[in-house]
Structure formats: C-alpha cells, structure tokens
C-alpha cells in the first residue's frame, strides 16, 4: 500500500470520528487530486470553499483541476 493510500485511509478515519474537521478538507482535496481522484477532489474543494469562501488557494486548486480536465 502506498503512502498516499495510507494517508487517504487516515483522512477517512479522521472524518468518521469527527466529520466537522473542515480545516482538513483542503489537504484531503489536495491528496485526492494528486491521486487522480478528480471528481472526489472537486467535491471536497467545494465543501471546503463552503467553510472558507475567502481562501484563494482552494479556488486556484479547483481551477487547476478544471483546466487539466477540459
């Protein structure tokens, strides 16, 4: 199992224990994007943006995903 896969499991465990860990959603979205899980990453960035709508990096990273897939 790769480090990314292990990290993915740990993120999921953290969200199972405490689903309102909104600050971690950005890092989780980054991991999903790095792993090629595009739609999951998009969804997670959107969730994070609901929590922190003024974070420019979330919009930037979301834009990168859309650009790569257009």
mmCIF file of the C-alpha atoms, coordinates in Angstrom:
data_MODEL
# 
_entry.id   MODEL 
# 
loop_
_atom_site.group_PDB 
_atom_site.id 
_atom_site.type_symbol 
_atom_site.label_atom_id 
_atom_site.label_alt_id 
_atom_site.label_comp_id 
_atom_site.label_asym_id 
_atom_site.label_entity_id 
_atom_site.label_seq_id 
_atom_site.pdbx_PDB_ins_code 
_atom_site.Cartn_x 
_atom_site.Cartn_y 
_atom_site.Cartn_z 
_atom_site.occupancy 
_atom_site.B_iso_or_equiv 
_atom_site.pdbx_formal_charge 
_atom_site.auth_seq_id 
_atom_site.auth_comp_id 
_atom_site.auth_asym_id 
_atom_site.auth_atom_id 
_atom_site.pdbx_PDB_model_num 
ATOM 1  C CA . UNK A 1 1  ? 0.000   0.000  0.000   1.00 0.00 ? 1  UNK A CA 1 
ATOM 2  C CA . UNK A 1 2  ? 1.392   3.415  -0.965  1.00 0.00 ? 2  UNK A CA 1 
ATOM 3  C CA . UNK A 1 3  ? 1.840   6.372  1.369   1.00 0.00 ? 3  UNK A CA 1 
ATOM 4  C CA . UNK A 1 4  ? -0.973  8.182  -0.449  1.00 0.00 ? 4  UNK A CA 1 
ATOM 5  C CA . UNK A 1 5  ? -3.328  5.258  0.080   1.00 0.00 ? 5  UNK A CA 1 
ATOM 6  C CA . UNK A 1 6  ? -2.431  5.131  3.770   1.00 0.00 ? 6  UNK A CA 1 
ATOM 7  C CA . UNK A 1 7  ? -2.989  8.880  4.074   1.00 0.00 ? 7  UNK A CA 1 
ATOM 8  C CA . UNK A 1 8  ? -6.362  8.510  2.362   1.00 0.00 ? 8  UNK A CA 1 
ATOM 9  C CA . UNK A 1 9  ? -7.385  5.906  4.937   1.00 0.00 ? 9  UNK A CA 1 
ATOM 10 C CA . UNK A 1 10 ? -6.261  8.142  7.800   1.00 0.00 ? 10 UNK A CA 1 
ATOM 11 C CA . UNK A 1 11 ? -8.221  11.112 6.440   1.00 0.00 ? 11 UNK A CA 1 
ATOM 12 C CA . UNK A 1 12 ? -11.330 8.955  6.135   1.00 0.00 ? 12 UNK A CA 1 
ATOM 13 C CA . UNK A 1 13 ? -10.851 7.691  9.684   1.00 0.00 ? 13 UNK A CA 1 
ATOM 14 C CA . UNK A 1 14 ? -10.492 11.246 10.958  1.00 0.00 ? 14 UNK A CA 1 
ATOM 15 C CA . UNK A 1 15 ? -13.683 12.339 9.197   1.00 0.00 ? 15 UNK A CA 1 
ATOM 16 C CA . UNK A 1 16 ? -15.529 9.300  10.555  1.00 0.00 ? 16 UNK A CA 1 
ATOM 17 C CA . UNK A 1 17 ? -14.550 10.216 14.098  1.00 0.00 ? 17 UNK A CA 1 
ATOM 18 C CA . UNK A 1 18 ? -15.098 13.951 13.681  1.00 0.00 ? 18 UNK A CA 1 
ATOM 19 C CA . UNK A 1 19 ? -16.948 14.887 10.455  1.00 0.00 ? 19 UNK A CA 1 
ATOM 20 C CA . UNK A 1 20 ? -16.649 18.637 11.056  1.00 0.00 ? 20 UNK A CA 1 
ATOM 21 C CA . UNK A 1 21 ? -12.878 18.795 10.567  1.00 0.00 ? 21 UNK A CA 1 
ATOM 22 C CA . UNK A 1 22 ? -13.309 21.421 7.879   1.00 0.00 ? 22 UNK A CA 1 
ATOM 23 C CA . UNK A 1 23 ? -9.697  22.609 8.017   1.00 0.00 ? 23 UNK A CA 1 
ATOM 24 C CA . UNK A 1 24 ? -8.531  19.164 6.886   1.00 0.00 ? 24 UNK A CA 1 
ATOM 25 C CA . UNK A 1 25 ? -10.778 19.177 3.833   1.00 0.00 ? 25 UNK A CA 1 
ATOM 26 C CA . UNK A 1 26 ? -8.294  21.307 1.882   1.00 0.00 ? 26 UNK A CA 1 
ATOM 27 C CA . UNK A 1 27 ? -5.446  18.850 2.488   1.00 0.00 ? 27 UNK A CA 1 
ATOM 28 C CA . UNK A 1 28 ? -7.742  15.925 1.763   1.00 0.00 ? 28 UNK A CA 1 
ATOM 29 C CA . UNK A 1 29 ? -8.795  17.534 -1.528  1.00 0.00 ? 29 UNK A CA 1 
ATOM 30 C CA . UNK A 1 30 ? -5.134  18.044 -2.444  1.00 0.00 ? 30 UNK A CA 1 
ATOM 31 C CA . UNK A 1 31 ? -4.407  14.382 -1.774  1.00 0.00 ? 31 UNK A CA 1 
ATOM 32 C CA . UNK A 1 32 ? -7.400  13.278 -3.833  1.00 0.00 ? 32 UNK A CA 1 
ATOM 33 C CA . UNK A 1 33 ? -6.264  15.488 -6.710  1.00 0.00 ? 33 UNK A CA 1 
ATOM 34 C CA . UNK A 1 34 ? -2.714  14.116 -6.516  1.00 0.00 ? 34 UNK A CA 1 
ATOM 35 C CA . UNK A 1 35 ? -4.102  10.589 -6.634  1.00 0.00 ? 35 UNK A CA 1 
ATOM 36 C CA . UNK A 1 36 ? -6.135  11.357 -9.761  1.00 0.00 ? 36 UNK A CA 1 
ATOM 37 C CA . UNK A 1 37 ? -9.471  11.117 -7.958  1.00 0.00 ? 37 UNK A CA 1 
ATOM 38 C CA . UNK A 1 38 ? -10.686 14.183 -9.813  1.00 0.00 ? 38 UNK A CA 1 
ATOM 39 C CA . UNK A 1 39 ? -14.394 14.227 -9.016  1.00 0.00 ? 39 UNK A CA 1 
ATOM 40 C CA . UNK A 1 40 ? -13.796 13.458 -5.350  1.00 0.00 ? 40 UNK A CA 1 
ATOM 41 C CA . UNK A 1 41 ? -11.234 16.278 -5.196  1.00 0.00 ? 41 UNK A CA 1 
ATOM 42 C CA . UNK A 1 42 ? -13.658 18.709 -6.851  1.00 0.00 ? 42 UNK A CA 1 
ATOM 43 C CA . UNK A 1 43 ? -16.369 17.801 -4.371  1.00 0.00 ? 43 UNK A CA 1 
ATOM 44 C CA . UNK A 1 44 ? -14.027 18.201 -1.417  1.00 0.00 ? 44 UNK A CA 1 
ATOM 45 C CA . UNK A 1 45 ? -12.720 21.584 -2.614  1.00 0.00 ? 45 UNK A CA 1 
ATOM 46 C CA . UNK A 1 46 ? -16.327 22.738 -2.959  1.00 0.00 ? 46 UNK A CA 1 
ATOM 47 C CA . UNK A 1 47 ? -17.095 21.584 0.580   1.00 0.00 ? 47 UNK A CA 1 
ATOM 48 C CA . UNK A 1 48 ? -14.019 23.379 1.854   1.00 0.00 ? 48 UNK A CA 1 
ATOM 49 C CA . UNK A 1 49 ? -14.991 26.569 -0.013  1.00 0.00 ? 49 UNK A CA 1 
ATOM 50 C CA . UNK A 1 50 ? -18.347 26.496 1.772   1.00 0.00 ? 50 UNK A CA 1 
ATOM 51 C CA . UNK A 1 51 ? -16.402 26.602 5.037   1.00 0.00 ? 51 UNK A CA 1 
ATOM 52 C CA . UNK A 1 52 ? -13.717 29.093 3.958   1.00 0.00 ? 52 UNK A CA 1 
ATOM 53 C CA . UNK A 1 53 ? -15.039 31.064 0.971   1.00 0.00 ? 53 UNK A CA 1 
ATOM 54 C CA . UNK A 1 54 ? -12.185 33.593 1.114   1.00 0.00 ? 54 UNK A CA 1 
ATOM 55 C CA . UNK A 1 55 ? -9.349  31.076 0.717   1.00 0.00 ? 55 UNK A CA 1 
ATOM 56 C CA . UNK A 1 56 ? -7.860  31.833 -2.719  1.00 0.00 ? 56 UNK A CA 1 
ATOM 57 C CA . UNK A 1 57 ? -5.817  28.616 -2.842  1.00 0.00 ? 57 UNK A CA 1 
ATOM 58 C CA . UNK A 1 58 ? -8.951  26.490 -2.818  1.00 0.00 ? 58 UNK A CA 1 
ATOM 59 C CA . UNK A 1 59 ? -10.276 28.319 -5.880  1.00 0.00 ? 59 UNK A CA 1 
ATOM 60 C CA . UNK A 1 60 ? -6.864  28.146 -7.542  1.00 0.00 ? 60 UNK A CA 1 
ATOM 61 C CA . UNK A 1 61 ? -6.533  24.396 -6.997  1.00 0.00 ? 61 UNK A CA 1 
ATOM 62 C CA . UNK A 1 62 ? -10.112 23.816 -8.110  1.00 0.00 ? 62 UNK A CA 1 
ATOM 63 C CA . UNK A 1 63 ? -9.387  25.833 -11.245 1.00 0.00 ? 63 UNK A CA 1 
ATOM 64 C CA . UNK A 1 64 ? -6.307  23.729 -11.954 1.00 0.00 ? 64 UNK A CA 1 
ATOM 65 C CA . UNK A 1 65 ? -8.379  20.570 -11.840 1.00 0.00 ? 65 UNK A CA 1 
ATOM 66 C CA . UNK A 1 66 ? -10.940 22.022 -14.230 1.00 0.00 ? 66 UNK A CA 1 
ATOM 67 C CA . UNK A 1 67 ? -8.166  23.204 -16.553 1.00 0.00 ? 67 UNK A CA 1 
ATOM 68 C CA . UNK A 1 68 ? -6.497  19.778 -16.621 1.00 0.00 ? 68 UNK A CA 1 
ATOM 69 C CA . UNK A 1 69 ? -9.794  18.112 -17.456 1.00 0.00 ? 69 UNK A CA 1 
ATOM 70 C CA . UNK A 1 70 ? -11.006 20.465 -20.159 1.00 0.00 ? 70 UNK A CA 1 
# 
